[in-house]
PDB file of C-alpha atoms in Angstrom:
ATOM      1  CA  MET A   7      84.874  81.650  73.301  1.00 88.00           C
ATOM      2  CA  TYR A   8      82.999  84.024  71.011  1.00 95.00           C
ATOM      3  CA  SER A   9      82.318  87.577  72.184  1.00 95.00           C
ATOM      4  CA  TYR A  10      79.127  89.533  71.468  1.00 93.00           C
ATOM      5  CA  ARG A  11      77.297  92.593  72.698  1.00 91.00           C
ATOM      6  CA  VAL A  12      73.557  92.062  73.173  1.00 91.00           C
ATOM      7  CA  SER A  13      71.234  94.767  74.537  1.00 90.00           C
ATOM      8  CA  GLY A  14      74.198  96.542  76.102  1.00 88.00           C
ATOM      9  CA  LEU A  15      75.522  93.353  77.744  1.00 92.00           C
ATOM     10  CA  GLU A  16      78.871  91.720  77.061  1.00 94.00           C
ATOM     11  CA  VAL A  17      78.312  88.053  76.202  1.00 96.00           C
ATOM     12  CA  ALA A  18      80.861  85.230  76.119  1.00 96.00           C
ATOM     13  CA  SER A  19      79.591  82.180  74.254  1.00 97.00           C
ATOM     14  CA  GLU A  20      81.018  78.732  73.558  1.00 95.00           C
ATOM     15  CA  VAL A  21      79.052  78.647  70.301  1.00 94.00           C
ATOM     16  CA  GLU A  22      78.848  81.074  67.405  1.00 92.00           C
ATOM     17  CA  LEU A  23      75.706  83.228  67.370  1.00 92.00           C
ATOM     18  CA  PRO A  24      75.182  84.642  63.855  1.00 87.00           C
ATOM     19  CA  GLY A  25      73.617  88.058  63.399  1.00 84.00           C
ATOM     20  CA  LEU A  26      74.864  89.663  66.610  1.00 87.00           C
ATOM     21  CA  ILE A  27      77.201  92.588  67.237  1.00 86.00           C
ATOM     22  CA  PRO A  28      80.786  91.468  68.006  1.00 89.00           C
ATOM     23  CA  GLY A  29      81.796  92.222  71.594  1.00 89.00           C
ATOM     24  CA  ASP A  30      85.025  93.008  73.387  1.00 89.00           C
ATOM     25  CA  PRO A  31      86.881  89.765  74.198  1.00 90.00           C
ATOM     26  CA  ASP A  32      88.927  91.609  76.833  1.00 92.00           C
ATOM     27  CA  SER A  33      85.872  92.761  78.798  1.00 91.00           C
ATOM     28  CA  ALA A  34      84.464  90.766  81.698  1.00 94.00           C
ATOM     29  CA  PRO A  35      81.255  89.148  80.409  1.00 95.00           C
ATOM     30  CA  ASP A  36      77.873  90.055  81.867  1.00 96.00           C
ATOM     31  CA  VAL A  37      76.456  86.804  80.472  1.00 97.00           C
ATOM     32  CA  THR A  38      78.072  83.461  79.685  1.00 97.00           C
ATOM     33  CA  ILE A  39      76.689  80.780  77.359  1.00 97.00           C
ATOM     34  CA  ARG A  40      78.068  77.254  77.639  1.00 97.00           C
ATOM     35  CA  ARG A  41      77.332  73.620  76.857  1.00 95.00           C
ATOM     36  CA  ALA A  42      76.510  71.617  79.969  1.00 96.00           C
ATOM     37  CA  ALA A  43      74.201  68.952  81.322  1.00 96.00           C
ATOM     38  CA  VAL A  44      70.764  70.482  81.842  1.00 95.00           C
ATOM     39  CA  PRO A  45      68.100  68.849  84.052  1.00 94.00           C
ATOM     40  CA  LYS A  46      64.708  67.850  82.666  1.00 92.00           C
ATOM     41  CA  SER A  47      62.935  69.474  85.594  1.00 91.00           C
ATOM     42  CA  LEU A  48      63.633  71.891  88.442  1.00 91.00           C
ATOM     43  CA  ASP A  49      63.171  70.865  92.037  1.00 89.00           C
ATOM     44  CA  GLY A  50      60.795  73.172  93.852  1.00 85.00           C
ATOM     45  CA  ALA A  51      59.497  74.877  90.707  1.00 83.00           C
ATOM     46  CA  ASN A  52      57.051  77.609  91.744  1.00 80.00           C
ATOM     47  CA  ALA A  53      55.769  78.304  88.245  1.00 77.00           C
ATOM     48  CA  ILE A  54      55.336  75.870  85.379  1.00 81.00           C
ATOM     49  CA  GLY A  55      54.348  76.456  81.751  1.00 81.00           C
ATOM     50  CA  PRO A  56      53.946  74.091  78.795  1.00 84.00           C
ATOM     51  CA  THR A  57      57.664  74.244  77.890  1.00 88.00           C
ATOM     52  CA  TRP A  58      59.267  75.890  80.916  1.00 89.00           C
ATOM     53  CA  GLN A  59      59.704  75.815  84.681  1.00 91.00           C
ATOM     54  CA  ARG A  60      60.851  78.485  87.083  1.00 90.00           C
ATOM     55  CA  THR A  61      62.271  78.763  90.566  1.00 89.00           C
ATOM     56  CA  ASP A  62      63.726  81.833  92.229  1.00 84.00           C
ATOM     57  CA  GLY A  63      66.686  82.802  90.047  1.00 87.00           C
ATOM     58  CA  ARG A  64      66.475  79.776  87.720  1.00 92.00           C
ATOM     59  CA  PHE A  65      64.503  79.246  84.517  1.00 94.00           C
ATOM     60  CA  LEU A  66      64.361  75.974  82.569  1.00 95.00           C
ATOM     61  CA  MET A  67      63.205  76.171  78.959  1.00 94.00           C
ATOM     62  CA  HIS A  68      62.639  73.200  76.633  1.00 94.00           C
ATOM     63  CA  VAL A  69      62.468  73.423  72.842  1.00 92.00           C
ATOM     64  CA  PRO A  70      61.474  69.913  71.694  1.00 91.00           C
ATOM     65  CA  HIS A  71      63.983  68.232  69.371  1.00 90.00           C
ATOM     66  CA  VAL A  72      66.360  71.195  69.736  1.00 93.00           C
ATOM     67  CA  ALA A  73      67.646  71.692  73.288  1.00 95.00           C
ATOM     68  CA  ARG A  74      67.020  72.325  76.951  1.00 96.00           C
ATOM     69  CA  PHE A  75      68.219  75.663  78.318  1.00 97.00           C
ATOM     70  CA  LEU A  76      68.902  76.590  81.939  1.00 97.00           C
ATOM     71  CA  LEU A  77      69.122  80.292  82.775  1.00 97.00           C
ATOM     72  CA  GLU A  78      70.457  81.333  86.166  1.00 95.00           C
ATOM     73  CA  GLY A  79      70.368  84.730  87.822  1.00 92.00           C
ATOM     74  CA  GLY A  80      70.219  86.632  84.557  1.00 93.00           C
ATOM     75  CA  HIS A  81      73.935  86.023  84.014  1.00 96.00           C
ATOM     76  CA  SER A  82      74.394  82.488  82.649  1.00 97.00           C
ATOM     77  CA  ILE A  83      72.814  80.174  80.077  1.00 98.00           C
ATOM     78  CA  ALA A  84      73.611  76.462  79.892  1.00 97.00           C
ATOM     79  CA  PHE A  85      72.254  74.363  77.042  1.00 97.00           C
ATOM     80  CA  GLU A  86      72.079  70.688  76.212  1.00 96.00           C
ATOM     81  CA  ALA A  87      71.180  69.783  72.625  1.00 94.00           C
ATOM     82  CA  GLU A  88      68.627  67.043  72.048  1.00 90.00           C
ATOM     83  CA  ASP A  89      68.521  64.179  69.585  1.00 82.00           C
ATOM     84  CA  ASP A  90      70.446  65.066  66.432  1.00 81.00           C
ATOM     85  CA  ALA A  91      69.682  68.799  66.662  1.00 85.00           C
ATOM     86  CA  GLU A  92      71.910  71.027  64.565  1.00 86.00           C
ATOM     87  CA  LEU A  93      73.966  73.627  66.416  1.00 88.00           C
ATOM     88  CA  GLN A  94      72.621  76.205  63.968  1.00 86.00           C
ATOM     89  CA  ASP A  95      69.105  75.616  65.340  1.00 87.00           C
ATOM     90  CA  VAL A  96      70.318  75.867  68.935  1.00 93.00           C
ATOM     91  CA  ALA A  97      72.017  79.205  68.147  1.00 91.00           C
ATOM     92  CA  VAL A  98      68.794  80.697  66.763  1.00 89.00           C
ATOM     93  CA  PHE A  99      66.989  80.056  70.037  1.00 91.00           C
ATOM     94  CA  LEU A 100      69.952  81.199  72.148  1.00 93.00           C
ATOM     95  CA  SER A 101      70.096  84.621  70.490  1.00 89.00           C
ATOM     96  CA  GLY A 102      66.293  84.915  70.310  1.00 88.00           C
ATOM     97  CA  SER A 103      63.781  83.469  72.753  1.00 88.00           C
ATOM     98  CA  VAL A 104      66.289  82.314  75.353  1.00 93.00           C
ATOM     99  CA  PHE A 105      68.101  85.643  75.596  1.00 93.00           C
ATOM    100  CA  GLY A 106      64.733  87.390  75.735  1.00 89.00           C
ATOM    101  CA  VAL A 107      63.891  85.357  78.842  1.00 90.00           C
ATOM    102  CA  LEU A 108      67.286  86.194  80.362  1.00 93.00           C
ATOM    103  CA  LEU A 109      66.586  89.904  79.883  1.00 91.00           C
ATOM    104  CA  HIS A 110      63.291  89.394  81.725  1.00 87.00           C
ATOM    105  CA  GLN A 111      65.299  87.759  84.525  1.00 89.00           C
ATOM    106  CA  ARG A 112      67.347  90.954  84.723  1.00 89.00           C
ATOM    107  CA  ASN A 113      64.101  92.988  84.990  1.00 85.00           C
ATOM    108  CA  HIS A 114      64.625  94.649  81.633  1.00 87.00           C
ATOM    109  CA  ILE A 115      61.665  95.909  79.639  1.00 88.00           C
ATOM    110  CA  VAL A 116      61.772  93.775  76.494  1.00 90.00           C
ATOM    111  CA  LEU A 117      59.534  94.431  73.505  1.00 92.00           C
ATOM    112  CA  HIS A 118      58.898  92.216  70.493  1.00 91.00           C
ATOM    113  CA  ALA A 119      60.003  94.958  68.135  1.00 93.00           C
ATOM    114  CA  SER A 120      62.445  96.173  65.510  1.00 93.00           C
ATOM    115  CA  ALA A 121      63.933  99.658  65.625  1.00 94.00           C
ATOM    116  CA  VAL A 122      65.555 102.219  63.325  1.00 94.00           C
ATOM    117  CA  LEU A 123      67.302 105.535  63.944  1.00 93.00           C
ATOM    118  CA  VAL A 124      65.297 108.659  63.069  1.00 93.00           C
ATOM    119  CA  GLY A 125      66.543 112.149  63.898  1.00 90.00           C
ATOM    120  CA  GLY A 126      68.947 110.780  66.497  1.00 91.00           C
ATOM    121  CA  LYS A 127      66.249 108.767  68.269  1.00 93.00           C
ATOM    122  CA  ALA A 128      64.976 105.199  68.126  1.00 94.00           C
ATOM    123  CA  VAL A 129      61.667 104.454  66.443  1.00 96.00           C
ATOM    124  CA  LEU A 130      60.262 101.061  67.402  1.00 96.00           C
ATOM    125  CA  PHE A 131      57.819  98.868  65.463  1.00 96.00           C
ATOM    126  CA  CYS A 132      56.091  96.299  67.670  1.00 93.00           C
ATOM    127  CA  GLY A 133      54.073  93.236  66.747  1.00 86.00           C
ATOM    128  CA  GLN A 134      53.868  89.495  66.981  1.00 81.00           C
ATOM    129  CA  SER A 135      55.697  87.169  64.587  1.00 78.00           C
ATOM    130  CA  GLY A 136      54.597  87.863  61.022  1.00 77.00           C
ATOM    131  CA  ALA A 137      53.456  91.440  61.726  1.00 80.00           C
ATOM    132  CA  GLY A 138      56.085  92.864  59.365  1.00 86.00           C
ATOM    133  CA  LYS A 139      58.441  94.473  61.901  1.00 90.00           C
ATOM    134  CA  SER A 140      61.660  93.357  60.210  1.00 90.00           C
ATOM    135  CA  THR A 141      60.338  93.993  56.706  1.00 91.00           C
ATOM    136  CA  LEU A 142      59.401  97.572  57.586  1.00 93.00           C
ATOM    137  CA  ALA A 143      62.798  98.146  59.234  1.00 92.00           C
ATOM    138  CA  ALA A 144      64.519  96.741  56.120  1.00 92.00           C
ATOM    139  CA  ALA A 145      62.460  98.968  53.807  1.00 92.00           C
ATOM    140  CA  LEU A 146      63.358 102.015  55.905  1.00 94.00           C
ATOM    141  CA  GLY A 147      66.991 100.942  55.736  1.00 91.00           C
ATOM    142  CA  GLU A 148      66.812 101.398  51.980  1.00 91.00           C
ATOM    143  CA  HIS A 149      65.968 105.045  52.739  1.00 91.00           C
ATOM    144  CA  ASP A 150      69.102 105.379  54.918  1.00 89.00           C
ATOM    145  CA  TYR A 151      67.506 104.878  58.348  1.00 93.00           C
ATOM    146  CA  SER A 152      70.069 102.885  60.330  1.00 91.00           C
ATOM    147  CA  LEU A 153      69.041  99.641  61.996  1.00 92.00           C
ATOM    148  CA  ILE A 154      69.209  99.603  65.807  1.00 93.00           C
ATOM    149  CA  ALA A 155      67.603  96.257  66.630  1.00 90.00           C
ATOM    150  CA  ASP A 156      65.611  93.513  64.977  1.00 89.00           C
ATOM    151  CA  ASP A 157      62.869  91.455  66.635  1.00 85.00           C
ATOM    152  CA  GLN A 158      63.905  92.208  70.218  1.00 88.00           C
ATOM    153  CA  CYS A 159      64.301  95.599  71.907  1.00 91.00           C
ATOM    154  CA  ALA A 160      65.468  96.054  75.498  1.00 90.00           C
ATOM    155  CA  ILE A 161      64.498  99.379  77.077  1.00 90.00           C
ATOM    156  CA  GLU A 162      66.158 101.053  80.048  1.00 87.00           C
ATOM    157  CA  ILE A 163      64.827 104.142  81.821  1.00 85.00           C
ATOM    158  CA  GLY A 164      67.656 106.354  83.058  1.00 80.00           C
ATOM    159  CA  ASN A 165      67.792 108.480  86.193  1.00 83.00           C
ATOM    160  CA  ASP A 166      66.672 111.363  84.000  1.00 84.00           C
ATOM    161  CA  GLY A 167      63.420 109.499  83.247  1.00 81.00           C
ATOM    162  CA  ILE A 168      64.260 109.127  79.558  1.00 86.00           C
ATOM    163  CA  PRO A 169      63.692 105.647  78.027  1.00 89.00           C
ATOM    164  CA  ARG A 170      66.597 104.433  75.917  1.00 91.00           C
ATOM    165  CA  ILE A 171      67.228 101.382  73.781  1.00 92.00           C
ATOM    166  CA  GLN A 172      70.477  99.466  73.491  1.00 86.00           C
ATOM    167  CA  PRO A 173      71.553  98.235  70.022  1.00 84.00           C
ATOM    168  CA  ASP A 174      70.792  94.538  69.644  1.00 82.00           C
ATOM    169  CA  GLY A 175      71.990  93.032  66.401  1.00 69.00           C
ATOM    170  CA  ARG A 176      73.819  93.932  63.244  1.00 75.00           C
ATOM    171  CA  GLN A 177      71.760  91.820  60.843  1.00 84.00           C
ATOM    172  CA  LEU A 178      68.110  91.623  59.888  1.00 87.00           C
ATOM    173  CA  ARG A 179      66.211  88.332  59.861  1.00 86.00           C
ATOM    174  CA  LEU A 180      63.959  88.239  56.797  1.00 88.00           C
ATOM    175  CA  TRP A 181      61.792  85.728  54.986  1.00 86.00           C
ATOM    176  CA  GLU A 182      62.763  84.974  51.408  1.00 87.00           C
ATOM    177  CA  LYS A 183      59.617  86.673  50.071  1.00 88.00           C
ATOM    178  CA  SER A 184      60.514  89.940  51.803  1.00 88.00           C
ATOM    179  CA  ILE A 185      64.079  89.758  50.495  1.00 88.00           C
ATOM    180  CA  ASN A 186      62.842  89.280  46.937  1.00 89.00           C
ATOM    181  CA  GLN A 187      60.196  92.000  47.137  1.00 87.00           C
ATOM    182  CA  LEU A 188      62.607  94.545  48.596  1.00 87.00           C
ATOM    183  CA  GLY A 189      65.423  93.627  46.194  1.00 87.00           C
ATOM    184  CA  LEU A 190      67.886  92.631  48.929  1.00 88.00           C
ATOM    185  CA  ASP A 191      69.369  89.511  47.307  1.00 88.00           C
ATOM    186  CA  GLU A 192      72.889  90.955  47.197  1.00 86.00           C
ATOM    187  CA  ARG A 193      72.924  91.367  50.989  1.00 85.00           C
ATOM    188  CA  ARG A 194      71.319  88.031  51.814  1.00 85.00           C
ATOM    189  CA  GLY A 195      73.483  85.860  54.060  1.00 82.00           C
ATOM    190  CA  ASP A 196      73.120  82.375  55.464  1.00 80.00           C
ATOM    191  CA  PRO A 197      69.759  80.834  56.330  1.00 80.00           C
ATOM    192  CA  MET A 198      68.849  81.057  59.997  1.00 80.00           C
ATOM    193  CA  ARG A 199      67.943  77.362  59.946  1.00 74.00           C
ATOM    194  CA  ASN A 200      68.534  74.866  57.153  1.00 68.00           C
ATOM    195  CA  ARG A 201      64.861  73.968  56.864  1.00 71.00           C
ATOM    196  CA  LEU A 202      63.616  77.532  57.093  1.00 71.00           C
ATOM    197  CA  ARG A 203      63.459  80.033  54.230  1.00 78.00           C
ATOM    198  CA  LYS A 204      64.450  82.880  56.547  1.00 82.00           C
ATOM    199  CA  PHE A 205      67.854  84.512  56.140  1.00 86.00           C
ATOM    200  CA  TYR A 206      70.269  86.917  57.793  1.00 84.00           C
ATOM    201  CA  VAL A 207      70.467  90.147  55.797  1.00 88.00           C
ATOM    202  CA  GLU A 208      73.155  92.801  56.213  1.00 85.00           C
ATOM    203  CA  PRO A 209      71.559  96.248  56.747  1.00 86.00           C
ATOM    204  CA  VAL A 210      72.680  99.287  54.809  1.00 83.00           C
ATOM    205  CA  ALA A 211      73.794 100.850  58.108  1.00 81.00           C
ATOM    206  CA  ALA A 212      73.490  99.975  61.791  1.00 83.00           C
ATOM    207  CA  SER A 213      73.661 101.993  65.001  1.00 81.00           C
ATOM    208  CA  ASP A 214      75.937 100.761  67.795  1.00 77.00           C
ATOM    209  CA  ALA A 215      75.090 103.268  70.524  1.00 81.00           C
ATOM    210  CA  ALA A 216      72.290 103.527  73.073  1.00 88.00           C
ATOM    211  CA  VAL A 217      69.759 106.155  71.977  1.00 92.00           C
ATOM    212  CA  PRO A 218      66.606 107.724  73.467  1.00 94.00           C
ATOM    213  CA  ILE A 219      63.284 106.513  72.117  1.00 94.00           C
ATOM    214  CA  GLY A 220      61.390 108.863  69.827  1.00 93.00           C
ATOM    215  CA  ALA A 221      58.247 106.799  69.180  1.00 94.00           C
ATOM    216  CA  VAL A 222      56.772 103.318  69.550  1.00 95.00           C
ATOM    217  CA  TYR A 223      54.337 101.983  66.937  1.00 96.00           C
ATOM    218  CA  ALA A 224      52.175  98.874  67.323  1.00 93.00           C
ATOM    219  CA  LEU A 225      51.630  97.418  63.831  1.00 92.00           C
ATOM    220  CA  LEU A 226      48.059  96.607  62.836  1.00 89.00           C
ATOM    221  CA  GLU A 227      47.127  95.153  59.442  1.00 85.00           C
ATOM    222  CA  ILE A 228      44.084  96.527  57.627  1.00 82.00           C
ATOM    223  CA  ARG A 229      42.347  95.127  54.567  1.00 78.00           C
ATOM    224  CA  GLY A 230      40.010  96.133  51.789  1.00 74.00           C
ATOM    225  CA  GLN A 231      38.781  99.725  51.832  1.00 75.00           C
ATOM    226  CA  GLN A 232      40.065 100.546  55.301  1.00 81.00           C
ATOM    227  CA  GLN A 233      42.305 103.599  55.403  1.00 86.00           C
ATOM    228  CA  SER A 234      45.889 103.604  56.624  1.00 89.00           C
ATOM    229  CA  ASP A 235      46.283 105.755  59.712  1.00 92.00           C
ATOM    230  CA  ILE A 236      48.368 106.540  62.782  1.00 94.00           C
ATOM    231  CA  GLU A 237      46.505 107.087  66.046  1.00 94.00           C
ATOM    232  CA  GLN A 238      47.564 107.712  69.625  1.00 92.00           C
ATOM    233  CA  PRO A 239      45.651 105.740  72.292  1.00 90.00           C
ATOM    234  CA  ASN A 240      44.972 107.069  75.766  1.00 88.00           C
ATOM    235  CA  VAL A 241      47.454 106.272  78.527  1.00 83.00           C
ATOM    236  CA  VAL A 242      45.518 103.243  79.793  1.00 86.00           C
ATOM    237  CA  ASP A 243      45.245 101.680  76.337  1.00 89.00           C
ATOM    238  CA  ALA A 244      48.866 102.575  75.580  1.00 87.00           C
ATOM    239  CA  THR A 245      49.947 100.682  78.695  1.00 84.00           C
ATOM    240  CA  ARG A 246      47.965  97.624  77.652  1.00 86.00           C
ATOM    241  CA  LEU A 247      49.443  97.896  74.167  1.00 88.00           C
ATOM    242  CA  LEU A 248      52.975  97.917  75.556  1.00 86.00           C
ATOM    243  CA  VAL A 249      52.399  94.867  77.761  1.00 85.00           C
ATOM    244  CA  ALA A 250      50.726  93.010  74.879  1.00 87.00           C
ATOM    245  CA  ASN A 251      53.839  93.617  72.770  1.00 90.00           C
ATOM    246  CA  ALA A 252      56.319  92.462  75.395  1.00 87.00           C
ATOM    247  CA  TYR A 253      58.713  89.748  74.311  1.00 83.00           C
ATOM    248  CA  ARG A 254      56.808  86.708  75.646  1.00 79.00           C
ATOM    249  CA  PRO A 255      53.972  88.672  77.352  1.00 77.00           C
ATOM    250  CA  LEU A 256      52.996  85.685  79.511  1.00 77.00           C
ATOM    251  CA  LEU A 257      56.331  86.039  81.298  1.00 76.00           C
ATOM    252  CA  VAL A 258      55.489  89.610  82.267  1.00 79.00           C
ATOM    253  CA  HIS A 259      52.664  88.179  84.367  1.00 75.00           C
ATOM    254  CA  ARG A 260      54.466  85.056  85.600  1.00 74.00           C
ATOM    255  CA  LEU A 261      57.580  87.006  86.647  1.00 74.00           C
ATOM    256  CA  ASP A 262      55.486  89.719  88.355  1.00 76.00           C
ATOM    257  CA  GLN A 263      56.821  92.452  86.073  1.00 82.00           C
ATOM    258  CA  ARG A 264      53.601  94.259  85.177  1.00 82.00           C
ATOM    259  CA  GLU A 265      54.552  97.174  87.413  1.00 84.00           C
ATOM    260  CA  ILE A 266      57.797  97.929  85.562  1.00 85.00           C
ATOM    261  CA  TYR A 267      55.939  97.785  82.235  1.00 85.00           C
ATOM    262  CA  PHE A 268      53.314 100.208  83.567  1.00 85.00           C
ATOM    263  CA  ARG A 269      56.106 102.596  84.593  1.00 85.00           C
ATOM    264  CA  ALA A 270      57.738 102.195  81.191  1.00 86.00           C
ATOM    265  CA  ALA A 271      54.472 102.942  79.401  1.00 85.00           C
ATOM    266  CA  ALA A 272      53.994 106.090  81.472  1.00 84.00           C
ATOM    267  CA  ALA A 273      57.563 107.218  80.718  1.00 85.00           C
ATOM    268  CA  LEU A 274      57.181 106.528  77.003  1.00 87.00           C
ATOM    269  CA  ALA A 275      53.835 108.313  76.854  1.00 82.00           C
ATOM    270  CA  ALA A 276      55.375 111.343  78.580  1.00 81.00           C
ATOM    271  CA  THR A 277      58.655 111.562  76.663  1.00 83.00           C
ATOM    272  CA  SER A 278      58.042 109.860  73.324  1.00 85.00           C
ATOM    273  CA  GLY A 279      54.659 108.497  72.363  1.00 89.00           C
ATOM    274  CA  ILE A 280      52.964 105.141  71.813  1.00 92.00           C
ATOM    275  CA  PHE A 281      50.936 104.861  68.620  1.00 95.00           C
ATOM    276  CA  ARG A 282      48.952 102.397  66.538  1.00 94.00           C
ATOM    277  CA  LEU A 283      50.127 102.154  62.937  1.00 94.00           C
ATOM    278  CA  LYS A 284      47.358 100.830  60.725  1.00 91.00           C
ATOM    279  CA  ARG A 285      48.562  99.960  57.241  1.00 88.00           C
ATOM    280  CA  GLN A 286      47.988  97.702  54.266  1.00 83.00           C
ATOM    281  CA  PHE A 287      50.234  94.657  54.374  1.00 78.00           C
ATOM    282  CA  GLU A 288      50.919  94.416  50.628  1.00 81.00           C
ATOM    283  CA  PHE A 289      54.452  95.227  49.488  1.00 84.00           C
ATOM    284  CA  ASP A 290      53.258  97.747  46.899  1.00 84.00           C
ATOM    285  CA  GLU A 291      51.799  99.797  49.784  1.00 87.00           C
ATOM    286  CA  MET A 292      55.201 100.159  51.456  1.00 90.00           C
ATOM    287  CA  PRO A 293      56.068 103.546  49.855  1.00 91.00           C
ATOM    288  CA  ALA A 294      52.775 104.988  51.129  1.00 91.00           C
ATOM    289  CA  THR A 295      53.466 103.635  54.622  1.00 93.00           C
ATOM    290  CA  ILE A 296      56.936 105.175  54.682  1.00 93.00           C
ATOM    291  CA  ALA A 297      55.581 108.510  53.445  1.00 93.00           C
ATOM    292  CA  MET A 298      52.932 108.452  56.187  1.00 93.00           C
ATOM    293  CA  LEU A 299      55.581 107.715  58.802  1.00 95.00           C
ATOM    294  CA  ARG A 300      57.845 110.524  57.596  1.00 94.00           C
ATOM    295  CA  THR A 301      54.972 112.992  57.844  1.00 93.00           C
ATOM    296  CA  HIS A 302      54.174 111.785  61.339  1.00 94.00           C
ATOM    297  CA  TRP A 303      57.810 112.026  62.428  1.00 94.00           C
ATOM    298  CA  ALA A 304      57.886 115.646  61.322  1.00 92.00           C
ATOM    299  CA  ASP A 305      54.607 116.297  63.187  1.00 92.00           C
ATOM    300  CA  ILE A 306      55.900 114.871  66.485  1.00 91.00           C
ATOM    301  CA  GLY A 307      59.218 116.676  66.331  1.00 89.00           C
ATOM    302  CA  LEU A 308      61.617 114.034  65.042  1.00 88.00           C
ATOM    303  CA  GLY A 309      63.194 116.538  62.686  1.00 68.00           C
ATOM    304  CA  ASP A 310      62.322 117.019  59.046  1.00 55.00           C
ATOM    305  CA  ALA A 311      61.681 113.287  58.501  1.00 54.00           C
ATOM    306  CA  ALA A 312      65.161 112.831  57.045  1.00 56.00           C
ATOM    307  CA  PRO A 313      67.371 109.982  58.378  1.00 54.00           C
TER     308      PRO A 313
END
């Protein structure tokens, strides 16, 4: 068995999951991942999507030509590979989409986001695939801002009302173009999938402790003569923004979790701040984006904008 720590949970897995933080093999696992026979459908399914089915406590997910995954009670994942699927492909989904669903099962608030450490707090960058979350986190890493999580951020709100994020990965996942533009070839690792030009990249530094959240930014691309800017929406729009950037937002509705996301948005608005970050997508605009962020961090009290 391999041991990992994902979003604060100890995970025991029968298969290797590249890019994750090693766990404690002597600790009792919160989640187990194993090979097993997985049904093609669930009896008594009370919710059905195009590639998934759900009953109380069970979730069946199908990735065509890769595998079927059965999640139970937020504590176990069974998978059955399909056709001649490579185990490498199965592992990508296990540590990504499948684990994101399991966190939803555990009623965690899960954002499609990457995060770095700024002034002792987590700064999150939200957006759908291709929004530039990982690229921005990697660029900030070159300025000594430690990586906390990439692509998936699980938020917990403590008894003190403060939202915190658990570390969730020790490697970035970057497209080849981003690696080349940022000059990260020396830290490029294995490809995530053999037919995909996306690679694991070792960060300059990574945080391994839970930290309070300092700010959440939703990434918006602008073009032409539009000006880069950071704006703070009202509480209602901020709530909608948070739900829209959930990891698999449809599941928030199907699993009846809108209420916990509304509470999370209110807590973040009160203790941290939810913002829209409008910026040019071109790589040569990255220094200007980082400078704008550093100024904003100083303005909202995240220190002097230093790492």
